[in-house]
JSON list of C-alpha atoms and ligand atoms in Angstrom, two decimals:
[
{"chain": "A", "resi": 162, "resn": "UNK", "atom": "CA", "xyz": [0.19, 0.07, 0.10]},
{"chain": "A", "resi": 163, "resn": "UNK", "atom": "CA", "xyz": [2.51, 2.17, 0.90]},
{"chain": "A", "resi": 164, "resn": "UNK", "atom": "CA", "xyz": [4.30, 1.54, -2.36]},
{"chain": "A", "resi": 165, "resn": "UNK", "atom": "CA", "xyz": [1.57, 2.46, -4.16]},
{"chain": "A", "resi": 166, "resn": "UNK", "atom": "CA", "xyz": [0.75, 5.71, -2.38]},
{"chain": "A", "resi": 167, "resn": "UNK", "atom": "CA", "xyz": [4.25, 6.67, -3.34]},
{"chain": "A", "resi": 168, "resn": "UNK", "atom": "CA", "xyz": [3.67, 5.67, -6.93]},
{"chain": "A", "resi": 169, "resn": "UNK", "atom": "CA", "xyz": [0.28, 7.76, -6.91]},
{"chain": "A", "resi": 170, "resn": "UNK", "atom": "CA", "xyz": [2.23, 10.67, -5.36]},
{"chain": "A", "resi": 171, "resn": "UNK", "atom": "CA", "xyz": [4.75, 10.23, -8.18]},
{"chain": "A", "resi": 172, "resn": "UNK", "atom": "CA", "xyz": [2.25, 10.68, -10.90]},
{"chain": "A", "resi": 173, "resn": "UNK", "atom": "CA", "xyz": [0.84, 13.64, -9.46]},
{"chain": "A", "resi": 174, "resn": "UNK", "atom": "CA", "xyz": [3.97, 15.07, -9.19]},
{"chain": "A", "resi": 175, "resn": "UNK", "atom": "CA", "xyz": [5.41, 14.03, -12.82]},
{"chain": "A", "resi": 176, "resn": "UNK", "atom": "CA", "xyz": [2.20, 15.89, -13.91]},
{"chain": "A", "resi": 177, "resn": "UNK", "atom": "CA", "xyz": [2.41, 19.06, -11.80]},
{"chain": "A", "resi": 178, "resn": "UNK", "atom": "CA", "xyz": [5.88, 19.12, -13.67]},
{"chain": "A", "resi": 179, "resn": "UNK", "atom": "CA", "xyz": [4.27, 18.33, -17.13]},
{"chain": "A", "resi": 180, "resn": "UNK", "atom": "CA", "xyz": [2.07, 21.12, -16.93]},
{"chain": "A", "resi": 181, "resn": "UNK", "atom": "CA", "xyz": [5.14, 23.40, -15.70]},
{"chain": "A", "resi": 182, "resn": "UNK", "atom": "CA", "xyz": [6.83, 22.41, -18.82]},
{"chain": "A", "resi": 183, "resn": "UNK", "atom": "CA", "xyz": [3.97, 22.53, -20.83]},
{"chain": "A", "resi": 184, "resn": "UNK", "atom": "CA", "xyz": [4.37, 26.22, -20.59]},
{"chain": "A", "resi": 185, "resn": "UNK", "atom": "CA", "xyz": [2.35, 28.95, -19.87]},
{"chain": "A", "resi": 186, "resn": "UNK", "atom": "CA", "xyz": [2.77, 32.07, -21.82]},
{"chain": "A", "resi": 187, "resn": "UNK", "atom": "CA", "xyz": [2.53, 35.90, -22.55]},
{"chain": "A", "resi": 188, "resn": "UNK", "atom": "CA", "xyz": [1.13, 37.43, -25.16]},
{"chain": "A", "resi": 189, "resn": "UNK", "atom": "CA", "xyz": [0.01, 40.84, -26.01]},
{"chain": "A", "resi": 190, "resn": "UNK", "atom": "CA", "xyz": [-0.25, 43.78, -28.42]},
{"chain": "A", "resi": 191, "resn": "UNK", "atom": "CA", "xyz": [2.09, 46.75, -28.31]},
{"chain": "A", "resi": 192, "resn": "UNK", "atom": "CA", "xyz": [0.00, 49.90, -29.77]},
{"chain": "A", "resi": 193, "resn": "UNK", "atom": "CA", "xyz": [0.99, 53.35, -30.56]},
{"chain": "A", "resi": 194, "resn": "UNK", "atom": "CA", "xyz": [-1.08, 56.34, -29.23]},
{"chain": "A", "resi": 195, "resn": "UNK", "atom": "CA", "xyz": [-1.45, 59.36, -30.72]},
{"chain": "A", "resi": 196, "resn": "UNK", "atom": "CA", "xyz": [-0.36, 61.13, -34.45]},
{"chain": "A", "resi": 197, "resn": "UNK", "atom": "CA", "xyz": [2.00, 58.83, -35.91]},
{"chain": "A", "resi": 198, "resn": "UNK", "atom": "CA", "xyz": [5.04, 60.76, -36.99]},
{"chain": "A", "resi": 199, "resn": "UNK", "atom": "CA", "xyz": [5.75, 60.24, -40.99]},
{"chain": "A", "resi": 200, "resn": "UNK", "atom": "CA", "xyz": [8.70, 58.25, -41.53]},
{"chain": "A", "resi": 201, "resn": "UNK", "atom": "CA", "xyz": [11.00, 60.25, -44.02]},
{"chain": "A", "resi": 202, "resn": "UNK", "atom": "CA", "xyz": [12.83, 58.25, -46.87]},
{"chain": "A", "resi": 203, "resn": "UNK", "atom": "CA", "xyz": [16.22, 56.60, -45.88]},
{"chain": "A", "resi": 204, "resn": "UNK", "atom": "CA", "xyz": [19.28, 58.91, -48.19]},
{"chain": "A", "resi": 205, "resn": "UNK", "atom": "CA", "xyz": [21.00, 55.69, -49.52]},
{"chain": "A", "resi": 206, "resn": "UNK", "atom": "CA", "xyz": [22.41, 57.13, -52.13]},
{"chain": "A", "resi": 207, "resn": "UNK", "atom": "CA", "xyz": [25.70, 57.48, -51.30]},
{"chain": "A", "resi": 208, "resn": "UNK", "atom": "CA", "xyz": [26.11, 53.98, -52.74]},
{"chain": "A", "resi": 209, "resn": "UNK", "atom": "CA", "xyz": [24.68, 52.76, -55.44]},
{"chain": "A", "resi": 210, "resn": "UNK", "atom": "CA", "xyz": [24.52, 49.41, -54.56]},
{"chain": "A", "resi": 211, "resn": "UNK", "atom": "CA", "xyz": [22.49, 50.37, -51.98]},
{"chain": "A", "resi": 212, "resn": "UNK", "atom": "CA", "xyz": [20.01, 52.03, -54.39]},
{"chain": "A", "resi": 213, "resn": "UNK", "atom": "CA", "xyz": [20.19, 48.87, -56.82]},
{"chain": "A", "resi": 214, "resn": "UNK", "atom": "CA", "xyz": [19.66, 46.61, -53.76]},
{"chain": "A", "resi": 215, "resn": "UNK", "atom": "CA", "xyz": [16.14, 47.95, -52.86]},
{"chain": "A", "resi": 216, "resn": "UNK", "atom": "CA", "xyz": [12.94, 47.49, -54.75]},
{"chain": "A", "resi": 217, "resn": "UNK", "atom": "CA", "xyz": [11.18, 50.04, -52.91]},
{"chain": "A", "resi": 218, "resn": "UNK", "atom": "CA", "xyz": [12.65, 52.86, -51.50]},
{"chain": "A", "resi": 219, "resn": "UNK", "atom": "CA", "xyz": [13.48, 52.64, -47.67]},
{"chain": "A", "resi": 220, "resn": "UNK", "atom": "CA", "xyz": [11.74, 55.13, -45.26]},
{"chain": "A", "resi": 221, "resn": "UNK", "atom": "CA", "xyz": [13.35, 55.63, -41.73]},
{"chain": "A", "resi": 222, "resn": "UNK", "atom": "CA", "xyz": [12.56, 52.58, -39.68]},
{"chain": "A", "resi": 223, "resn": "UNK", "atom": "CA", "xyz": [12.56, 53.53, -36.06]},
{"chain": "A", "resi": 224, "resn": "UNK", "atom": "CA", "xyz": [8.69, 53.82, -36.12]},
{"chain": "A", "resi": 225, "resn": "UNK", "atom": "CA", "xyz": [6.90, 50.72, -38.15]},
{"chain": "A", "resi": 226, "resn": "UNK", "atom": "CA", "xyz": [3.04, 50.75, -37.69]},
{"chain": "A", "resi": 227, "resn": "UNK", "atom": "CA", "xyz": [0.23, 48.71, -39.31]},
{"chain": "A", "resi": 228, "resn": "UNK", "atom": "CA", "xyz": [-3.02, 50.07, -40.09]},
{"chain": "A", "resi": 229, "resn": "UNK", "atom": "CA", "xyz": [-4.15, 49.44, -36.13]},
{"chain": "A", "resi": 230, "resn": "UNK", "atom": "CA", "xyz": [-1.00, 51.00, -35.05]},
{"chain": "A", "resi": 231, "resn": "UNK", "atom": "CA", "xyz": [0.44, 48.07, -33.83]},
{"chain": "A", "resi": 232, "resn": "UNK", "atom": "CA", "xyz": [4.20, 48.65, -33.31]},
{"chain": "A", "resi": 233, "resn": "UNK", "atom": "CA", "xyz": [6.74, 46.47, -35.13]},
{"chain": "A", "resi": 234, "resn": "UNK", "atom": "CA", "xyz": [10.22, 45.91, -33.38]},
{"chain": "A", "resi": 235, "resn": "UNK", "atom": "CA", "xyz": [9.31, 45.99, -29.59]},
{"chain": "A", "resi": 236, "resn": "UNK", "atom": "CA", "xyz": [11.82, 44.05, -27.31]},
{"chain": "A", "resi": 237, "resn": "UNK", "atom": "CA", "xyz": [9.39, 42.42, -25.03]},
{"chain": "A", "resi": 238, "resn": "UNK", "atom": "CA", "xyz": [11.74, 40.61, -22.04]},
{"chain": "A", "resi": 239, "resn": "UNK", "atom": "CA", "xyz": [11.45, 38.88, -18.72]},
{"chain": "A", "resi": 240, "resn": "UNK", "atom": "CA", "xyz": [13.21, 41.15, -16.27]},
{"chain": "A", "resi": 241, "resn": "UNK", "atom": "CA", "xyz": [12.14, 39.19, -12.76]},
{"chain": "A", "resi": 242, "resn": "UNK", "atom": "CA", "xyz": [10.73, 36.22, -11.82]},
{"chain": "A", "resi": 243, "resn": "UNK", "atom": "CA", "xyz": [12.88, 33.40, -13.85]},
{"chain": "A", "resi": 244, "resn": "UNK", "atom": "CA", "xyz": [14.58, 31.07, -11.34]},
{"chain": "A", "resi": 245, "resn": "UNK", "atom": "CA", "xyz": [15.94, 28.73, -14.19]},
{"chain": "A", "resi": 246, "resn": "UNK", "atom": "CA", "xyz": [19.73, 28.45, -15.69]},
{"chain": "A", "resi": 247, "resn": "UNK", "atom": "CA", "xyz": [19.53, 28.45, -19.19]},
{"chain": "A", "resi": 248, "resn": "UNK", "atom": "CA", "xyz": [22.48, 27.25, -21.79]},
{"chain": "A", "resi": 249, "resn": "UNK", "atom": "CA", "xyz": [22.74, 29.58, -25.15]},
{"chain": "A", "resi": 250, "resn": "UNK", "atom": "CA", "xyz": [21.13, 27.48, -28.17]},
{"chain": "A", "resi": 251, "resn": "UNK", "atom": "CA", "xyz": [22.99, 25.94, -30.87]},
{"chain": "A", "resi": 252, "resn": "UNK", "atom": "CA", "xyz": [21.16, 27.71, -33.37]},
{"chain": "A", "resi": 253, "resn": "UNK", "atom": "CA", "xyz": [22.89, 31.11, -34.15]},
{"chain": "A", "resi": 254, "resn": "UNK", "atom": "CA", "xyz": [20.89, 34.32, -34.43]},
{"chain": "A", "resi": 255, "resn": "UNK", "atom": "CA", "xyz": [21.13, 36.11, -37.85]},
{"chain": "A", "resi": 256, "resn": "UNK", "atom": "CA", "xyz": [21.06, 39.52, -39.13]},
{"chain": "A", "resi": 257, "resn": "UNK", "atom": "CA", "xyz": [21.40, 40.08, -42.80]},
{"chain": "A", "resi": 258, "resn": "UNK", "atom": "CA", "xyz": [22.45, 43.21, -44.47]},
{"chain": "A", "resi": 259, "resn": "UNK", "atom": "CA", "xyz": [20.34, 43.82, -47.66]},
{"chain": "A", "resi": 260, "resn": "UNK", "atom": "CA", "xyz": [19.94, 46.89, -49.70]},
{"chain": "A", "resi": 261, "resn": "UNK", "atom": "CA", "xyz": [22.24, 48.18, -46.60]},
{"chain": "A", "resi": 262, "resn": "UNK", "atom": "CA", "xyz": [19.26, 47.87, -44.28]},
{"chain": "A", "resi": 263, "resn": "UNK", "atom": "CA", "xyz": [19.69, 45.38, -41.14]},
{"chain": "A", "resi": 264, "resn": "UNK", "atom": "CA", "xyz": [17.07, 42.83, -41.34]},
{"chain": "A", "resi": 265, "resn": "UNK", "atom": "CA", "xyz": [15.79, 42.39, -38.63]},
{"chain": "A", "resi": 266, "resn": "UNK", "atom": "CA", "xyz": [16.27, 45.94, -37.14]},
{"chain": "A", "resi": 267, "resn": "UNK", "atom": "CA", "xyz": [15.59, 44.74, -33.49]},
{"chain": "A", "resi": 268, "resn": "UNK", "atom": "CA", "xyz": [17.16, 41.35, -32.21]},
{"chain": "A", "resi": 269, "resn": "UNK", "atom": "CA", "xyz": [16.97, 39.51, -29.00]},
{"chain": "A", "resi": 270, "resn": "UNK", "atom": "CA", "xyz": [19.80, 36.84, -28.56]},
{"chain": "A", "resi": 271, "resn": "UNK", "atom": "CA", "xyz": [21.16, 34.94, -25.45]},
{"chain": "A", "resi": 272, "resn": "UNK", "atom": "CA", "xyz": [24.81, 35.75, -24.03]},
{"chain": "A", "resi": 273, "resn": "UNK", "atom": "CA", "xyz": [27.27, 33.34, -25.56]},
{"chain": "A", "resi": 274, "resn": "UNK", "atom": "CA", "xyz": [24.75, 32.51, -28.48]},
{"chain": "A", "resi": 275, "resn": "UNK", "atom": "CA", "xyz": [26.56, 32.91, -32.12]},
{"chain": "A", "resi": 276, "resn": "UNK", "atom": "CA", "xyz": [25.35, 36.09, -33.97]},
{"chain": "A", "resi": 277, "resn": "UNK", "atom": "CA", "xyz": [26.06, 35.39, -37.97]},
{"chain": "A", "resi": 278, "resn": "UNK", "atom": "CA", "xyz": [25.73, 38.84, -39.90]},
{"chain": "A", "resi": 279, "resn": "UNK", "atom": "CA", "xyz": [25.53, 38.45, -43.52]},
{"chain": "A", "resi": 280, "resn": "UNK", "atom": "CA", "xyz": [26.43, 40.25, -46.32]},
{"chain": "A", "resi": 281, "resn": "UNK", "atom": "CA", "xyz": [24.16, 39.99, -49.37]},
{"chain": "A", "resi": 282, "resn": "UNK", "atom": "CA", "xyz": [25.20, 43.38, -50.98]},
{"chain": "A", "resi": 283, "resn": "UNK", "atom": "CA", "xyz": [28.15, 42.84, -52.88]},
{"chain": "A", "resi": 284, "resn": "UNK", "atom": "CA", "xyz": [29.47, 46.09, -51.40]},
{"chain": "A", "resi": 285, "resn": "UNK", "atom": "CA", "xyz": [31.74, 46.89, -47.64]},
{"chain": "A", "resi": 286, "resn": "UNK", "atom": "CA", "xyz": [29.99, 47.16, -44.76]},
{"chain": "A", "resi": 287, "resn": "UNK", "atom": "CA", "xyz": [31.59, 47.79, -41.49]},
{"chain": "A", "resi": 288, "resn": "UNK", "atom": "CA", "xyz": [29.78, 46.47, -38.55]},
{"chain": "A", "resi": 289, "resn": "UNK", "atom": "CA", "xyz": [30.07, 48.44, -35.49]},
{"chain": "A", "resi": 290, "resn": "UNK", "atom": "CA", "xyz": [28.68, 47.41, -32.40]},
{"chain": "A", "resi": 291, "resn": "UNK", "atom": "CA", "xyz": [28.43, 50.03, -29.52]},
{"chain": "A", "resi": 292, "resn": "UNK", "atom": "CA", "xyz": [27.71, 47.89, -26.26]},
{"chain": "A", "resi": 293, "resn": "UNK", "atom": "CA", "xyz": [28.90, 49.07, -22.68]},
{"chain": "A", "resi": 294, "resn": "UNK", "atom": "CA", "xyz": [28.69, 45.91, -20.95]},
{"chain": "A", "resi": 295, "resn": "UNK", "atom": "CA", "xyz": [30.18, 43.69, -23.59]},
{"chain": "A", "resi": 296, "resn": "UNK", "atom": "CA", "xyz": [33.41, 44.45, -25.63]},
{"chain": "A", "resi": 297, "resn": "UNK", "atom": "CA", "xyz": [32.82, 46.89, -28.68]},
{"chain": "A", "resi": 298, "resn": "UNK", "atom": "CA", "xyz": [34.00, 45.80, -32.11]},
{"chain": "A", "resi": 299, "resn": "UNK", "atom": "CA", "xyz": [34.57, 47.35, -35.11]},
{"chain": "A", "resi": 300, "resn": "UNK", "atom": "CA", "xyz": [34.87, 45.01, -37.94]},
{"chain": "A", "resi": 301, "resn": "UNK", "atom": "CA", "xyz": [35.20, 45.55, -41.57]},
{"chain": "A", "resi": 302, "resn": "UNK", "atom": "CA", "xyz": [32.96, 42.74, -44.00]},
{"chain": "A", "resi": 303, "resn": "UNK", "atom": "CA", "xyz": [34.11, 43.33, -47.54]},
{"chain": "A", "resi": 304, "resn": "UNK", "atom": "CA", "xyz": [32.00, 42.15, -50.14]},
{"chain": "A", "resi": 305, "resn": "UNK", "atom": "CA", "xyz": [33.81, 38.84, -50.32]},
{"chain": "A", "resi": 306, "resn": "UNK", "atom": "CA", "xyz": [32.87, 38.11, -46.83]},
{"chain": "A", "resi": 307, "resn": "UNK", "atom": "CA", "xyz": [29.61, 36.85, -46.97]},
{"chain": "A", "resi": 308, "resn": "UNK", "atom": "CA", "xyz": [29.19, 36.40, -43.08]},
{"chain": "A", "resi": 309, "resn": "UNK", "atom": "CA", "xyz": [30.87, 37.30, -40.02]},
{"chain": "A", "resi": 310, "resn": "UNK", "atom": "CA", "xyz": [30.13, 35.64, -36.76]},
{"chain": "A", "resi": 311, "resn": "UNK", "atom": "CA", "xyz": [30.51, 37.41, -33.00]},
{"chain": "A", "resi": 312, "resn": "UNK", "atom": "CA", "xyz": [29.06, 36.37, -29.77]},
{"chain": "A", "resi": 313, "resn": "UNK", "atom": "CA", "xyz": [28.40, 38.65, -26.80]},
{"chain": "A", "resi": 314, "resn": "UNK", "atom": "CA", "xyz": [28.85, 36.95, -23.54]},
{"chain": "A", "resi": 315, "resn": "UNK", "atom": "CA", "xyz": [27.05, 38.80, -21.20]},
{"chain": "A", "resi": 316, "resn": "UNK", "atom": "CA", "xyz": [23.58, 40.14, -20.73]},
{"chain": "A", "resi": 317, "resn": "UNK", "atom": "CA", "xyz": [22.98, 43.59, -21.62]},
{"chain": "A", "resi": 318, "resn": "UNK", "atom": "CA", "xyz": [20.11, 46.12, -22.41]},
{"chain": "A", "resi": 319, "resn": "UNK", "atom": "CA", "xyz": [19.53, 46.94, -25.95]},
{"chain": "A", "resi": 320, "resn": "UNK", "atom": "CA", "xyz": [22.52, 48.58, -27.62]},
{"chain": "A", "resi": 321, "resn": "UNK", "atom": "CA", "xyz": [23.09, 49.71, -31.52]},
{"chain": "A", "resi": 322, "resn": "UNK", "atom": "CA", "xyz": [25.10, 48.28, -34.02]},
{"chain": "A", "resi": 323, "resn": "UNK", "atom": "CA", "xyz": [25.67, 50.44, -36.97]},
{"chain": "A", "resi": 324, "resn": "UNK", "atom": "CA", "xyz": [28.08, 50.80, -40.34]},
{"chain": "A", "resi": 325, "resn": "UNK", "atom": "CA", "xyz": [30.77, 52.82, -40.67]},
{"chain": "A", "resi": 326, "resn": "UNK", "atom": "CA", "xyz": [30.43, 52.96, -44.36]},
{"chain": "A", "resi": 327, "resn": "UNK", "atom": "CA", "xyz": [26.33, 53.94, -44.47]},
{"chain": "A", "resi": 328, "resn": "UNK", "atom": "CA", "xyz": [25.55, 56.28, -41.57]},
{"chain": "A", "resi": 329, "resn": "UNK", "atom": "CA", "xyz": [22.06, 55.43, -42.20]},
{"chain": "A", "resi": 330, "resn": "UNK", "atom": "CA", "xyz": [22.33, 51.65, -41.07]},
{"chain": "A", "resi": 331, "resn": "UNK", "atom": "CA", "xyz": [21.34, 50.82, -37.54]},
{"chain": "A", "resi": 332, "resn": "UNK", "atom": "CA", "xyz": [20.08, 47.89, -35.73]},
{"chain": "A", "resi": 333, "resn": "UNK", "atom": "CA", "xyz": [19.76, 46.81, -31.79]},
{"chain": "A", "resi": 334, "resn": "UNK", "atom": "CA", "xyz": [20.52, 44.26, -29.91]},
{"chain": "A", "resi": 335, "resn": "UNK", "atom": "CA", "xyz": [19.37, 42.80, -26.37]},
{"chain": "A", "resi": 336, "resn": "UNK", "atom": "CA", "xyz": [21.60, 40.34, -24.62]},
{"chain": "A", "resi": 337, "resn": "UNK", "atom": "CA", "xyz": [20.07, 38.10, -21.95]},
{"chain": "A", "resi": 338, "resn": "UNK", "atom": "CA", "xyz": [20.87, 35.04, -19.80]},
{"chain": "A", "resi": 339, "resn": "UNK", "atom": "CA", "xyz": [17.60, 33.28, -20.63]},
{"chain": "A", "resi": 340, "resn": "UNK", "atom": "CA", "xyz": [15.47, 32.86, -23.89]},
{"chain": "A", "resi": 341, "resn": "UNK", "atom": "CA", "xyz": [12.25, 34.62, -22.75]},
{"chain": "A", "resi": 342, "resn": "UNK", "atom": "CA", "xyz": [12.30, 37.48, -24.91]},
{"chain": "A", "resi": 343, "resn": "UNK", "atom": "CA", "xyz": [10.39, 38.42, -28.20]},
{"chain": "A", "resi": 344, "resn": "UNK", "atom": "CA", "xyz": [10.20, 41.26, -30.58]},
{"chain": "A", "resi": 345, "resn": "UNK", "atom": "CA", "xyz": [6.70, 42.38, -32.02]},
{"chain": "A", "resi": 346, "resn": "UNK", "atom": "CA", "xyz": [6.05, 41.56, -35.75]},
{"chain": "A", "resi": 347, "resn": "UNK", "atom": "CA", "xyz": [4.12, 43.62, -38.04]},
{"chain": "A", "resi": 348, "resn": "UNK", "atom": "CA", "xyz": [1.01, 43.48, -36.28]},
{"chain": "A", "resi": 349, "resn": "UNK", "atom": "CA", "xyz": [2.55, 44.73, -33.26]},
{"chain": "A", "resi": 350, "resn": "UNK", "atom": "CA", "xyz": [2.05, 41.17, -31.45]},
{"chain": "A", "resi": 351, "resn": "UNK", "atom": "CA", "xyz": [4.40, 39.35, -29.52]},
{"chain": "A", "resi": 352, "resn": "UNK", "atom": "CA", "xyz": [4.68, 36.12, -27.32]},
{"chain": "A", "resi": 353, "resn": "UNK", "atom": "CA", "xyz": [6.76, 34.86, -24.61]},
{"chain": "A", "resi": 354, "resn": "UNK", "atom": "CA", "xyz": [6.31, 31.03, -24.26]},
{"chain": "A", "resi": 355, "resn": "UNK", "atom": "CA", "xyz": [7.85, 28.14, -22.20]},
{"chain": "A", "resi": 356, "resn": "UNK", "atom": "CA", "xyz": [7.11, 29.99, -18.60]},
{"chain": "A", "resi": 357, "resn": "UNK", "atom": "CA", "xyz": [6.34, 28.12, -15.79]},
{"chain": "A", "resi": 358, "resn": "UNK", "atom": "CA", "xyz": [3.32, 29.44, -13.72]},
{"chain": "A", "resi": 359, "resn": "UNK", "atom": "CA", "xyz": [4.24, 32.28, -11.55]},
{"chain": "A", "resi": 360, "resn": "UNK", "atom": "CA", "xyz": [4.96, 35.93, -10.93]},
{"chain": "A", "resi": 361, "resn": "UNK", "atom": "CA", "xyz": [6.98, 37.90, -13.65]},
{"chain": "A", "resi": 362, "resn": "UNK", "atom": "CA", "xyz": [7.72, 41.50, -14.26]},
{"chain": "A", "resi": 363, "resn": "UNK", "atom": "CA", "xyz": [8.39, 42.24, -18.42]},
{"chain": "A", "resi": 364, "resn": "UNK", "atom": "CA", "xyz": [9.71, 44.85, -20.12]},
{"chain": "A", "resi": 365, "resn": "UNK", "atom": "CA", "xyz": [8.78, 46.35, -23.63]},
{"chain": "A", "resi": 366, "resn": "UNK", "atom": "CA", "xyz": [11.62, 48.36, -24.51]},
{"chain": "A", "resi": 367, "resn": "UNK", "atom": "CA", "xyz": [11.38, 50.42, -27.81]},
{"chain": "A", "resi": 368, "resn": "UNK", "atom": "CA", "xyz": [14.08, 52.22, -29.75]},
{"chain": "A", "resi": 369, "resn": "UNK", "atom": "CA", "xyz": [12.77, 55.99, -29.25]},
{"chain": "A", "resi": 370, "resn": "UNK", "atom": "CA", "xyz": [9.50, 55.36, -27.22]},
{"chain": "A", "resi": 371, "resn": "UNK", "atom": "CA", "xyz": [11.04, 54.20, -24.44]},
{"chain": "A", "resi": 372, "resn": "UNK", "atom": "CA", "xyz": [10.58, 51.30, -22.04]},
{"chain": "A", "resi": 373, "resn": "UNK", "atom": "CA", "xyz": [7.89, 50.18, -19.78]},
{"chain": "A", "resi": 374, "resn": "UNK", "atom": "CA", "xyz": [7.15, 47.58, -17.58]},
{"chain": "A", "resi": 375, "resn": "UNK", "atom": "CA", "xyz": [4.63, 45.29, -16.17]},
{"chain": "A", "resi": 376, "resn": "UNK", "atom": "CA", "xyz": [3.70, 42.85, -13.30]},
{"chain": "A", "resi": 377, "resn": "UNK", "atom": "CA", "xyz": [2.06, 39.69, -15.02]},
{"chain": "A", "resi": 378, "resn": "UNK", "atom": "CA", "xyz": [0.92, 36.55, -13.22]},
{"chain": "A", "resi": 379, "resn": "UNK", "atom": "CA", "xyz": [1.63, 33.29, -15.56]},
{"chain": "A", "resi": 380, "resn": "UNK", "atom": "CA", "xyz": [-0.90, 30.24, -15.00]},
{"chain": "A", "resi": 381, "resn": "UNK", "atom": "CA", "xyz": [-1.10, 27.21, -17.63]},
{"chain": "A", "resi": 382, "resn": "UNK", "atom": "CA", "xyz": [-2.81, 29.25, -19.82]},
{"chain": "A", "resi": 383, "resn": "UNK", "atom": "CA", "xyz": [-1.76, 32.42, -21.77]},
{"chain": "A", "resi": 384, "resn": "UNK", "atom": "CA", "xyz": [-1.52, 35.31, -19.62]},
{"chain": "A", "resi": 385, "resn": "UNK", "atom": "CA", "xyz": [-2.31, 38.90, -21.66]},
{"chain": "A", "resi": 386, "resn": "UNK", "atom": "CA", "xyz": [-0.23, 42.28, -21.52]},
{"chain": "A", "resi": 387, "resn": "UNK", "atom": "CA", "xyz": [-0.90, 44.75, -23.65]},
{"chain": "A", "resi": 388, "resn": "UNK", "atom": "CA", "xyz": [1.54, 47.95, -24.13]},
{"chain": "A", "resi": 389, "resn": "UNK", "atom": "CA", "xyz": [0.72, 51.27, -24.97]},
{"chain": "A", "resi": 390, "resn": "UNK", "atom": "CA", "xyz": [3.60, 53.69, -26.65]},
{"chain": "A", "resi": 391, "resn": "UNK", "atom": "CA", "xyz": [3.17, 57.51, -27.47]},
{"chain": "A", "resi": 392, "resn": "UNK", "atom": "CA", "xyz": [5.32, 59.70, -29.24]},
{"chain": "A", "resi": 393, "resn": "UNK", "atom": "CA", "xyz": [8.21, 61.27, -27.14]},
{"chain": "A", "resi": 394, "resn": "UNK", "atom": "CA", "xyz": [7.46, 64.80, -26.15]},
{"chain": "A", "resi": 395, "resn": "UNK", "atom": "CA", "xyz": [10.90, 66.11, -26.99]},
{"chain": "A", "resi": 396, "resn": "UNK", "atom": "CA", "xyz": [12.69, 65.51, -30.41]},
{"chain": "A", "resi": 397, "resn": "UNK", "atom": "CA", "xyz": [15.28, 62.68, -30.11]},
{"chain": "B", "resi": 294, "resn": "CU", "atom": "CU1", "xyz": [27.20, 49.15, -44.71]}
]
């Protein structure tokens, strides 16, 4: 009888673990409030290859909204509540340079994870990363070098990378010691999955509209947390 009781307890425990790892999630939409500023064209004509590699004339990228004012490229991540040690994934994160634009424009990556920066432009790029905690680097990527691989070893709040050849090029990278982050898509939605039930603090970061935090309780179903951003009062 004791053995049977133990078995039942084990099954209960295992199913509890199953629920835990089936994973709760946090989803939501980032919305812009107010009159959206118009994005001016990017002046890419300093390099004719950059012009030729863009089918549509590119615009400034700091605010990309869909028809419902969903904000693209907001990095949403957990800042408190995770009590698990994560290892970086084997799979590299990839940033492409196409038409002398970084794609994606905002990236989350784990500390120690490989970042592959691709050059499909057939022109010289120069990747200049401006972290404060990690090591700054400045690497030329001639057109013959299709892939340049780097790693950031320490977690760090989003910082800029730029190109010293094409001054309009810019992207942002946030480095985390966990994989619980998400960048909002074209419609402004994000999802952070595989979360244990618990209390979390999450942050939504936008390159010009600032940061917001929220307390979110995750159970075994999807928790919901939206964010609304307004235009900054002073020009940046
Ligand atoms: Cu460049």
